[in-house]
């Protein structure tokens, strides 16, 4: 893959990757974009290691997920209090901000692995196999995280009166 | 029902993010990085050389006659199938399971 082909991949993948990271970071847009930039740069520097075994998107999401985990570990090491709290960007419209807060509150009910599995499966429409590659876990473990994540979000939705049917 | 509810909730919160100069910032950074090298996979070369050496050894050491002898021995086993003892049967099953495990391991390694 050359620079031109890489730029095309950036244009295709930047939105889903940034959305995934933003939801994973519970709305911290600046942190999510920083991690996305880091992931794209790492991917560019290691393009020769990209094989045909997975799609570029899966490979990129895997790098980004690793960057997110490294970032989270570093934040936990250097900060005694949890830094990841809900952040609503000031320029966002109130309704939109409320909508996003609803999602981030639901995401707060989950641990990182459950959140990853749920976001990738339902929001980014990745297959179980792709999620297994991205999060480096067996398919059955992905299924277990999905199931637990669904249960927690479902209970949360019920508690806030969002339940349908 | 639970799955539908969660799916509908997540879908309704799927936002479209504006590009906001993300690509330009990234491409500016890439300008200062070394350009990517063409990926050079050595696997086809290694497979080719190994196959060549294997074929050469096969011809040099009379592999063809050994293969024929082996096949006829296997044939003998089936001719005398009524004389199959439990230990031979166990060995055959274990060998089969070992092959299946090896194939599964190879497939798993390839997928990862």
PDB file of C-alpha atoms in Angstrom:
ATOM      1  CA  UNK A   1       0.000   0.000   0.000  1.00  0.00           C
ATOM      2  CA  UNK A   2       1.414   3.397  -0.924  1.00  0.00           C
ATOM      3  CA  UNK A   3       0.732   6.857   0.508  1.00  0.00           C
ATOM      4  CA  UNK A   4      -2.136   7.550  -1.902  1.00  0.00           C
ATOM      5  CA  UNK A   5      -3.903   4.270  -1.089  1.00  0.00           C
ATOM      6  CA  UNK A   6      -3.378   4.945   2.617  1.00  0.00           C
ATOM      7  CA  UNK A   7      -4.942   8.408   2.306  1.00  0.00           C
ATOM      8  CA  UNK A   8      -7.976   6.818   0.659  1.00  0.00           C
ATOM      9  CA  UNK A   9      -8.252   4.378   3.570  1.00  0.00           C
ATOM     10  CA  UNK A  10      -8.036   7.314   6.006  1.00  0.00           C
ATOM     11  CA  UNK A  11     -10.950   9.004   4.267  1.00  0.00           C
ATOM     12  CA  UNK A  12     -13.018   5.807   4.385  1.00  0.00           C
ATOM     13  CA  UNK A  13     -12.214   4.803   7.966  1.00  0.00           C
ATOM     14  CA  UNK A  14     -11.765   8.053   9.885  1.00  0.00           C
ATOM     15  CA  UNK A  15     -15.434   8.521  10.733  1.00  0.00           C
ATOM     16  CA  UNK A  16     -16.252   5.008  12.052  1.00  0.00           C
ATOM     17  CA  UNK A  17     -12.963   4.857  13.945  1.00  0.00           C
ATOM     18  CA  UNK A  18     -13.418   8.269  15.577  1.00  0.00           C
ATOM     19  CA  UNK A  19     -17.044   7.459  16.459  1.00  0.00           C
ATOM     20  CA  UNK A  20     -16.008   4.133  18.018  1.00  0.00           C
ATOM     21  CA  UNK A  21     -13.230   5.784  20.031  1.00  0.00           C
ATOM     22  CA  UNK A  22     -15.443   8.687  21.078  1.00  0.00           C
ATOM     23  CA  UNK A  23     -18.059   6.299  22.436  1.00  0.00           C
ATOM     24  CA  UNK A  24     -15.359   4.164  24.034  1.00  0.00           C
ATOM     25  CA  UNK A  25     -13.950   7.316  25.726  1.00  0.00           C
ATOM     26  CA  UNK A  26     -17.501   8.182  26.834  1.00  0.00           C
ATOM     27  CA  UNK A  27     -17.691  11.403  24.864  1.00  0.00           C
ATOM     28  CA  UNK A  28     -14.175  12.792  25.266  1.00  0.00           C
ATOM     29  CA  UNK A  29     -13.857  13.985  21.649  1.00  0.00           C
ATOM     30  CA  UNK A  30     -10.359  15.442  22.035  1.00  0.00           C
ATOM     31  CA  UNK A  31      -8.951  12.258  23.564  1.00  0.00           C
ATOM     32  CA  UNK A  32     -10.727  10.100  20.962  1.00  0.00           C
ATOM     33  CA  UNK A  33      -9.303  12.158  18.084  1.00  0.00           C
ATOM     34  CA  UNK A  34      -5.821  12.042  19.617  1.00  0.00           C
ATOM     35  CA  UNK A  35      -6.025   8.234  19.849  1.00  0.00           C
ATOM     36  CA  UNK A  36      -7.359   8.050  16.282  1.00  0.00           C
ATOM     37  CA  UNK A  37      -4.438  10.186  15.027  1.00  0.00           C
ATOM     38  CA  UNK A  38      -1.998   7.979  16.948  1.00  0.00           C
ATOM     39  CA  UNK A  39      -3.582   4.847  15.462  1.00  0.00           C
ATOM     40  CA  UNK A  40      -3.394   6.169  11.889  1.00  0.00           C
ATOM     41  CA  UNK A  41       0.251   7.210  12.359  1.00  0.00           C
ATOM     42  CA  UNK A  42       1.160   3.796  13.803  1.00  0.00           C
ATOM     43  CA  UNK A  43      -0.650   2.107  10.922  1.00  0.00           C
ATOM     44  CA  UNK A  44       1.230   4.274   8.403  1.00  0.00           C
ATOM     45  CA  UNK A  45       4.595   3.506  10.010  1.00  0.00           C
ATOM     46  CA  UNK A  46       3.903  -0.239  10.004  1.00  0.00           C
ATOM     47  CA  UNK A  47       2.146  -0.555   6.653  1.00  0.00           C
ATOM     48  CA  UNK A  48       4.540  -3.309   5.548  1.00  0.00           C
ATOM     49  CA  UNK A  49       3.218  -5.552   8.339  1.00  0.00           C
ATOM     50  CA  UNK A  50      -0.369  -5.295   7.077  1.00  0.00           C
ATOM     51  CA  UNK A  51      -1.182  -8.677   5.554  1.00  0.00           C
ATOM     52  CA  UNK A  52      -4.177  -9.853   3.579  1.00  0.00           C
ATOM     53  CA  UNK A  53      -5.504 -11.963   6.449  1.00  0.00           C
ATOM     54  CA  UNK A  54      -7.842  -9.203   7.625  1.00  0.00           C
ATOM     55  CA  UNK A  55      -9.320  -6.085   6.102  1.00  0.00           C
ATOM     56  CA  UNK A  56      -7.568  -2.756   6.527  1.00  0.00           C
ATOM     57  CA  UNK A  57     -10.447  -1.575   8.697  1.00  0.00           C
ATOM     58  CA  UNK A  58     -10.104  -4.523  11.119  1.00  0.00           C
ATOM     59  CA  UNK A  59      -6.326  -4.037  11.288  1.00  0.00           C
ATOM     60  CA  UNK A  60      -6.763  -0.312  11.946  1.00  0.00           C
ATOM     61  CA  UNK A  61      -9.421  -0.849  14.632  1.00  0.00           C
ATOM     62  CA  UNK A  62      -7.106  -3.341  16.313  1.00  0.00           C
ATOM     63  CA  UNK A  63      -4.272  -0.780  16.429  1.00  0.00           C
ATOM     64  CA  UNK A  64      -6.677   1.881  17.704  1.00  0.00           C
ATOM     65  CA  UNK A  65      -8.024  -0.419  20.409  1.00  0.00           C
ATOM     66  CA  UNK A  66      -4.442  -1.149  21.546  1.00  0.00           C
ATOM     67  CA  UNK A  67      -3.727   2.604  21.641  1.00  0.00           C
ATOM     68  CA  UNK A  68      -6.878   3.130  23.703  1.00  0.00           C
ATOM     69  CA  UNK A  69      -5.848   0.394  26.168  1.00  0.00           C
ATOM     70  CA  UNK A  70      -2.316   1.869  26.487  1.00  0.00           C
ATOM     71  CA  UNK A  71      -3.812   5.302  27.061  1.00  0.00           C
ATOM     72  CA  UNK A  72      -6.224   3.991  29.678  1.00  0.00           C
ATOM     73  CA  UNK A  73      -3.435   2.151  31.499  1.00  0.00           C
ATOM     74  CA  UNK A  74      -1.271   5.296  31.521  1.00  0.00           C
ATOM     75  CA  UNK A  75      -4.176   7.424  32.777  1.00  0.00           C
ATOM     76  CA  UNK A  76      -4.865   4.958  35.579  1.00  0.00           C
ATOM     77  CA  UNK A  77      -1.193   4.889  36.541  1.00  0.00           C
ATOM     78  CA  UNK A  78      -0.708   8.642  36.723  1.00  0.00           C
ATOM     79  CA  UNK A  79      -4.084   9.746  38.000  1.00  0.00           C
ATOM     80  CA  UNK A  80      -5.472   8.674  41.390  1.00  0.00           C
ATOM     81  CA  UNK A  81      -9.015   9.583  40.393  1.00  0.00           C
ATOM     82  CA  UNK A  82     -10.897   8.379  37.379  1.00  0.00           C
ATOM     83  CA  UNK A  83     -10.294  10.850  34.559  1.00  0.00           C
ATOM     84  CA  UNK A  84     -12.895   9.447  32.217  1.00  0.00           C
ATOM     85  CA  UNK A  85     -16.054  11.279  33.133  1.00  0.00           C
ATOM     86  CA  UNK A  86     -18.846  12.527  31.002  1.00  0.00           C
ATOM     87  CA  UNK A  87     -17.856  15.522  28.949  1.00  0.00           C
ATOM     88  CA  UNK A  88     -20.214  17.441  26.788  1.00  0.00           C
ATOM     89  CA  UNK A  89     -18.679  19.737  24.250  1.00  0.00           C
ATOM     90  CA  UNK A  90     -19.817  23.312  24.821  1.00  0.00           C
ATOM     91  CA  UNK A  91     -20.545  23.994  21.159  1.00  0.00           C
ATOM     92  CA  UNK A  92     -22.972  21.086  20.854  1.00  0.00           C
ATOM     93  CA  UNK A  93     -26.663  21.791  20.782  1.00  0.00           C
ATOM     94  CA  UNK A  94     -28.479  20.965  24.006  1.00  0.00           C
ATOM     95  CA  UNK A  95     -30.677  18.218  22.547  1.00  0.00           C
ATOM     96  CA  UNK A  96     -27.757  16.569  20.810  1.00  0.00           C
ATOM     97  CA  UNK A  97     -25.722  16.765  24.019  1.00  0.00           C
ATOM     98  CA  UNK A  98     -28.560  15.163  25.961  1.00  0.00           C
ATOM     99  CA  UNK A  99     -28.822  12.399  23.369  1.00  0.00           C
ATOM    100  CA  UNK A 100     -25.127  11.675  23.648  1.00  0.00           C
ATOM    101  CA  UNK A 101     -25.224  11.793  27.437  1.00  0.00           C
ATOM    102  CA  UNK A 102     -27.922   9.134  27.377  1.00  0.00           C
ATOM    103  CA  UNK A 103     -25.592   6.886  25.399  1.00  0.00           C
ATOM    104  CA  UNK A 104     -22.547   7.639  27.555  1.00  0.00           C
ATOM    105  CA  UNK A 105     -24.530   6.942  30.716  1.00  0.00           C
ATOM    106  CA  UNK A 106     -25.500   3.578  29.265  1.00  0.00           C
ATOM    107  CA  UNK A 107     -21.858   2.944  28.367  1.00  0.00           C
ATOM    108  CA  UNK A 108     -20.930   3.749  31.974  1.00  0.00           C
ATOM    109  CA  UNK A 109     -22.763   0.581  33.025  1.00  0.00           C
ATOM    110  CA  UNK A 110     -20.274  -1.544  31.107  1.00  0.00           C
ATOM    111  CA  UNK A 111     -16.646  -2.459  31.504  1.00  0.00           C
ATOM    112  CA  UNK A 112     -14.231  -1.736  28.636  1.00  0.00           C
ATOM    113  CA  UNK A 113     -14.512  -5.169  27.041  1.00  0.00           C
ATOM    114  CA  UNK A 114     -18.305  -5.224  27.122  1.00  0.00           C
ATOM    115  CA  UNK A 115     -18.411  -1.675  25.747  1.00  0.00           C
ATOM    116  CA  UNK A 116     -15.981  -2.573  22.971  1.00  0.00           C
ATOM    117  CA  UNK A 117     -17.953  -5.651  21.953  1.00  0.00           C
ATOM    118  CA  UNK A 118     -21.295  -3.849  22.019  1.00  0.00           C
ATOM    119  CA  UNK A 119     -20.114  -0.756  20.131  1.00  0.00           C
ATOM    120  CA  UNK A 120     -18.314  -2.756  17.459  1.00  0.00           C
ATOM    121  CA  UNK A 121     -21.158  -5.208  16.966  1.00  0.00           C
ATOM    122  CA  UNK A 122     -24.178  -2.902  16.956  1.00  0.00           C
ATOM    123  CA  UNK A 123     -22.795   0.486  15.998  1.00  0.00           C
ATOM    124  CA  UNK A 124     -19.913  -0.340  13.657  1.00  0.00           C
ATOM    125  CA  UNK A 125     -21.511  -3.549  12.352  1.00  0.00           C
ATOM    126  CA  UNK A 126     -18.422  -5.712  12.787  1.00  0.00           C
ATOM    127  CA  UNK A 127     -18.754  -9.478  12.793  1.00  0.00           C
ATOM    128  CA  UNK A 128     -17.948 -11.608  15.845  1.00  0.00           C
ATOM    129  CA  UNK A 129     -14.782 -12.811  14.130  1.00  0.00           C
ATOM    130  CA  UNK A 130     -13.661  -9.256  13.377  1.00  0.00           C
ATOM    131  CA  UNK A 131     -14.307  -8.206  16.995  1.00  0.00           C
ATOM    132  CA  UNK A 132     -12.287 -11.207  18.161  1.00  0.00           C
ATOM    133  CA  UNK A 133      -9.359 -10.026  16.020  1.00  0.00           C
ATOM    134  CA  UNK A 134      -9.692  -6.379  17.113  1.00  0.00           C
ATOM    135  CA  UNK A 135      -9.946  -7.107  20.838  1.00  0.00           C
ATOM    136  CA  UNK A 136      -7.606 -10.147  20.748  1.00  0.00           C
ATOM    137  CA  UNK A 137     -10.020 -12.541  22.384  1.00  0.00           C
ATOM    138  CA  UNK A 138     -11.678 -15.811  21.318  1.00  0.00           C
ATOM    139  CA  UNK A 139     -15.050 -15.592  19.552  1.00  0.00           C
ATOM    140  CA  UNK A 140     -16.796 -17.289  22.490  1.00  0.00           C
ATOM    141  CA  UNK A 141     -15.429 -14.654  24.872  1.00  0.00           C
ATOM    142  CA  UNK A 142     -16.752 -11.938  22.540  1.00  0.00           C
ATOM    143  CA  UNK A 143     -20.161 -13.638  22.652  1.00  0.00           C
ATOM    144  CA  UNK A 144     -20.038 -13.693  26.470  1.00  0.00           C
ATOM    145  CA  UNK A 145     -19.096  -9.988  26.651  1.00  0.00           C
ATOM    146  CA  UNK A 146     -21.867  -9.139  24.185  1.00  0.00           C
ATOM    147  CA  UNK A 147     -24.400 -11.066  26.220  1.00  0.00           C
ATOM    148  CA  UNK A 148     -23.373  -9.448  29.520  1.00  0.00           C
ATOM    149  CA  UNK A 149     -23.199  -5.999  27.897  1.00  0.00           C
ATOM    150  CA  UNK A 150     -26.686  -6.421  26.436  1.00  0.00           C
ATOM    151  CA  UNK A 151     -28.015  -7.431  29.838  1.00  0.00           C
ATOM    152  CA  UNK A 152     -26.457  -4.429  31.616  1.00  0.00           C
ATOM    153  CA  UNK A 153     -27.635  -1.913  28.996  1.00  0.00           C
ATOM    154  CA  UNK A 154     -31.072  -3.489  28.949  1.00  0.00           C
ATOM    155  CA  UNK A 155     -31.345  -3.203  32.736  1.00  0.00           C
ATOM    156  CA  UNK A 156     -30.177   0.415  32.563  1.00  0.00           C
ATOM    157  CA  UNK A 157     -32.719   1.232  29.836  1.00  0.00           C
ATOM    158  CA  UNK A 158     -35.438  -0.361  31.929  1.00  0.00           C
ATOM    159  CA  UNK A 159     -34.377   1.694  34.964  1.00  0.00           C
ATOM    160  CA  UNK A 160     -34.550   4.995  33.045  1.00  0.00           C
ATOM    161  CA  UNK A 161     -37.823   4.047  31.365  1.00  0.00           C
ATOM    162  CA  UNK A 162     -36.379   3.625  27.891  1.00  0.00           C
ATOM    163  CA  UNK A 163     -37.692   0.055  27.558  1.00  0.00           C
ATOM    164  CA  UNK A 164     -39.774  -0.620  24.463  1.00  0.00           C
ATOM    165  CA  UNK A 165     -42.202  -3.470  23.978  1.00  0.00           C
TER     166      UNK A 165
ATOM    167  CA  UNK B   1     -36.692  -8.483  22.796  1.00  0.00           C
ATOM    168  CA  UNK B   2     -33.740  -7.449  24.982  1.00  0.00           C
ATOM    169  CA  UNK B   3     -31.435  -7.561  21.948  1.00  0.00           C
ATOM    170  CA  UNK B   4     -33.868  -5.551  19.806  1.00  0.00           C
ATOM    171  CA  UNK B   5     -34.116  -2.898  22.493  1.00  0.00           C
ATOM    172  CA  UNK B   6     -30.343  -2.524  22.866  1.00  0.00           C
ATOM    173  CA  UNK B   7     -29.850  -2.587  19.098  1.00  0.00           C
ATOM    174  CA  UNK B   8     -32.503   0.104  18.576  1.00  0.00           C
ATOM    175  CA  UNK B   9     -31.008   2.226  21.366  1.00  0.00           C
ATOM    176  CA  UNK B  10     -27.482   2.054  19.955  1.00  0.00           C
ATOM    177  CA  UNK B  11     -28.652   2.635  16.385  1.00  0.00           C
ATOM    178  CA  UNK B  12     -30.614   5.705  17.423  1.00  0.00           C
ATOM    179  CA  UNK B  13     -27.446   7.127  19.002  1.00  0.00           C
ATOM    180  CA  UNK B  14     -25.212   6.465  16.010  1.00  0.00           C
ATOM    181  CA  UNK B  15     -23.929   9.924  15.170  1.00  0.00           C
ATOM    182  CA  UNK B  16     -22.364  11.213  11.964  1.00  0.00           C
ATOM    183  CA  UNK B  17     -19.122  12.934  12.821  1.00  0.00           C
ATOM    184  CA  UNK B  18     -17.994  15.918  10.752  1.00  0.00           C
ATOM    185  CA  UNK B  19     -14.470  15.587   9.408  1.00  0.00           C
ATOM    186  CA  UNK B  20     -13.386  18.874  11.125  1.00  0.00           C
ATOM    187  CA  UNK B  21      -9.960  18.999   9.488  1.00  0.00           C
ATOM    188  CA  UNK B  22      -8.985  15.606  10.942  1.00  0.00           C
ATOM    189  CA  UNK B  23      -7.615  14.325   7.632  1.00  0.00           C
ATOM    190  CA  UNK B  24      -5.625  17.505   6.897  1.00  0.00           C
ATOM    191  CA  UNK B  25      -3.989  17.409  10.340  1.00  0.00           C
ATOM    192  CA  UNK B  26      -3.115  13.756   9.858  1.00  0.00           C
ATOM    193  CA  UNK B  27      -1.740  14.220   6.324  1.00  0.00           C
ATOM    194  CA  UNK B  28       0.389  17.145   7.529  1.00  0.00           C
ATOM    195  CA  UNK B  29       1.901  14.865  10.168  1.00  0.00           C
ATOM    196  CA  UNK B  30       2.460  12.097   7.618  1.00  0.00           C
ATOM    197  CA  UNK B  31       4.533  14.518   5.485  1.00  0.00           C
ATOM    198  CA  UNK B  32       7.201  14.465   8.197  1.00  0.00           C
ATOM    199  CA  UNK B  33       7.256  10.676   8.519  1.00  0.00           C
ATOM    200  CA  UNK B  34       9.260   8.197   6.422  1.00  0.00           C
ATOM    201  CA  UNK B  35       7.273   6.914   3.447  1.00  0.00           C
ATOM    202  CA  UNK B  36       5.894   3.352   3.765  1.00  0.00           C
ATOM    203  CA  UNK B  37       7.920   0.538   2.253  1.00  0.00           C
ATOM    204  CA  UNK B  38       6.362  -1.955  -0.142  1.00  0.00           C
ATOM    205  CA  UNK B  39       5.484  -5.080   1.804  1.00  0.00           C
ATOM    206  CA  UNK B  40       7.807  -7.881   0.743  1.00  0.00           C
ATOM    207  CA  UNK B  41       6.426 -11.191   1.838  1.00  0.00           C
ATOM    208  CA  UNK B  42       9.068 -13.930   1.753  1.00  0.00           C
ATOM    209  CA  UNK B  43       6.564 -16.777   2.193  1.00  0.00           C
ATOM    210  CA  UNK B  44       6.158 -17.678  -1.548  1.00  0.00           C
ATOM    211  CA  UNK B  45       9.961 -17.807  -1.936  1.00  0.00           C
ATOM    212  CA  UNK B  46      10.400 -19.987   1.171  1.00  0.00           C
ATOM    213  CA  UNK B  47       7.564 -22.304   0.064  1.00  0.00           C
ATOM    214  CA  UNK B  48       9.070 -22.590  -3.440  1.00  0.00           C
ATOM    215  CA  UNK B  49      12.598 -23.374  -2.207  1.00  0.00           C
ATOM    216  CA  UNK B  50      11.351 -25.880   0.393  1.00  0.00           C
ATOM    217  CA  UNK B  51       9.173 -27.639  -2.202  1.00  0.00           C
ATOM    218  CA  UNK B  52      12.123 -27.831  -4.623  1.00  0.00           C
ATOM    219  CA  UNK B  53      14.427 -29.302  -1.963  1.00  0.00           C
ATOM    220  CA  UNK B  54      11.705 -31.733  -0.897  1.00  0.00           C
ATOM    221  CA  UNK B  55      11.150 -32.950  -4.457  1.00  0.00           C
ATOM    222  CA  UNK B  56      14.919 -33.316  -5.023  1.00  0.00           C
ATOM    223  CA  UNK B  57      15.305 -35.409  -1.851  1.00  0.00           C
ATOM    224  CA  UNK B  58      12.259 -37.462  -2.855  1.00  0.00           C
ATOM    225  CA  UNK B  59      13.850 -38.310  -6.230  1.00  0.00           C
ATOM    226  CA  UNK B  60      17.398 -38.826  -4.856  1.00  0.00           C
ATOM    227  CA  UNK B  61      16.403 -41.207  -2.068  1.00  0.00           C
ATOM    228  CA  UNK B  62      13.971 -43.287  -4.122  1.00  0.00           C
ATOM    229  CA  UNK B  63      10.877 -41.807  -2.527  1.00  0.00           C
ATOM    230  CA  UNK B  64       8.646 -43.233  -5.230  1.00  0.00           C
ATOM    231  CA  UNK B  65       9.400 -46.884  -4.383  1.00  0.00           C
ATOM    232  CA  UNK B  66       9.113 -46.140  -0.623  1.00  0.00           C
ATOM    233  CA  UNK B  67       5.727 -44.558  -1.283  1.00  0.00           C
ATOM    234  CA  UNK B  68       4.560 -47.594  -3.262  1.00  0.00           C
ATOM    235  CA  UNK B  69       5.757 -49.946  -0.504  1.00  0.00           C
ATOM    236  CA  UNK B  70       4.010 -47.851   2.101  1.00  0.00           C
ATOM    237  CA  UNK B  71       0.755 -47.879   0.174  1.00  0.00           C
ATOM    238  CA  UNK B  72       0.907 -51.633  -0.299  1.00  0.00           C
ATOM    239  CA  UNK B  73       1.559 -52.017   3.477  1.00  0.00           C
ATOM    240  CA  UNK B  74      -1.541 -49.955   4.175  1.00  0.00           C
ATOM    241  CA  UNK B  75      -3.373 -52.239   1.759  1.00  0.00           C
ATOM    242  CA  UNK B  76      -2.179 -55.245   3.773  1.00  0.00           C
ATOM    243  CA  UNK B  77      -3.701 -53.709   6.919  1.00  0.00           C
ATOM    244  CA  UNK B  78      -7.090 -53.591   5.235  1.00  0.00           C
ATOM    245  CA  UNK B  79      -6.690 -57.132   3.895  1.00  0.00           C
ATOM    246  CA  UNK B  80      -6.028 -58.373   7.455  1.00  0.00           C
ATOM    247  CA  UNK B  81      -8.609 -56.086   9.065  1.00  0.00           C
ATOM    248  CA  UNK B  82     -10.141 -59.012  10.974  1.00  0.00           C
ATOM    249  CA  UNK B  83      -6.803 -59.360  12.821  1.00  0.00           C
ATOM    250  CA  UNK B  84      -6.978 -55.769  14.126  1.00  0.00           C
ATOM    251  CA  UNK B  85      -6.089 -55.730  17.837  1.00  0.00           C
ATOM    252  CA  UNK B  86      -7.429 -53.141  20.317  1.00  0.00           C
ATOM    253  CA  UNK B  87      -4.002 -51.542  20.783  1.00  0.00           C
ATOM    254  CA  UNK B  88      -3.622 -50.997  17.014  1.00  0.00           C
ATOM    255  CA  UNK B  89      -7.145 -49.576  16.862  1.00  0.00           C
ATOM    256  CA  UNK B  90      -6.395 -47.213  19.790  1.00  0.00           C
ATOM    257  CA  UNK B  91      -3.178 -46.106  18.097  1.00  0.00           C
ATOM    258  CA  UNK B  92      -5.083 -45.393  14.855  1.00  0.00           C
ATOM    259  CA  UNK B  93      -7.720 -43.329  16.691  1.00  0.00           C
ATOM    260  CA  UNK B  94      -5.065 -41.386  18.602  1.00  0.00           C
ATOM    261  CA  UNK B  95      -3.153 -40.738  15.375  1.00  0.00           C
ATOM    262  CA  UNK B  96      -6.333 -39.488  13.729  1.00  0.00           C
ATOM    263  CA  UNK B  97      -7.084 -37.177  16.673  1.00  0.00           C
ATOM    264  CA  UNK B  98      -3.512 -35.882  16.595  1.00  0.00           C
ATOM    265  CA  UNK B  99      -3.906 -35.032  12.890  1.00  0.00           C
ATOM    266  CA  UNK B 100      -7.212 -33.247  13.558  1.00  0.00           C
ATOM    267  CA  UNK B 101      -5.611 -31.259  16.410  1.00  0.00           C
ATOM    268  CA  UNK B 102      -2.680 -30.347  14.156  1.00  0.00           C
ATOM    269  CA  UNK B 103      -4.996 -29.142  11.381  1.00  0.00           C
ATOM    270  CA  UNK B 104      -7.110 -27.142  13.860  1.00  0.00           C
ATOM    271  CA  UNK B 105      -3.961 -25.571  15.319  1.00  0.00           C
ATOM    272  CA  UNK B 106      -2.710 -24.667  11.832  1.00  0.00           C
ATOM    273  CA  UNK B 107      -6.077 -23.139  10.895  1.00  0.00           C
ATOM    274  CA  UNK B 108      -6.247 -21.196  14.182  1.00  0.00           C
ATOM    275  CA  UNK B 109      -2.693 -19.875  13.736  1.00  0.00           C
ATOM    276  CA  UNK B 110      -3.467 -18.842  10.167  1.00  0.00           C
ATOM    277  CA  UNK B 111      -6.645 -16.974  11.208  1.00  0.00           C
ATOM    278  CA  UNK B 112      -4.742 -15.047  13.892  1.00  0.00           C
TER     279      UNK B 112
END
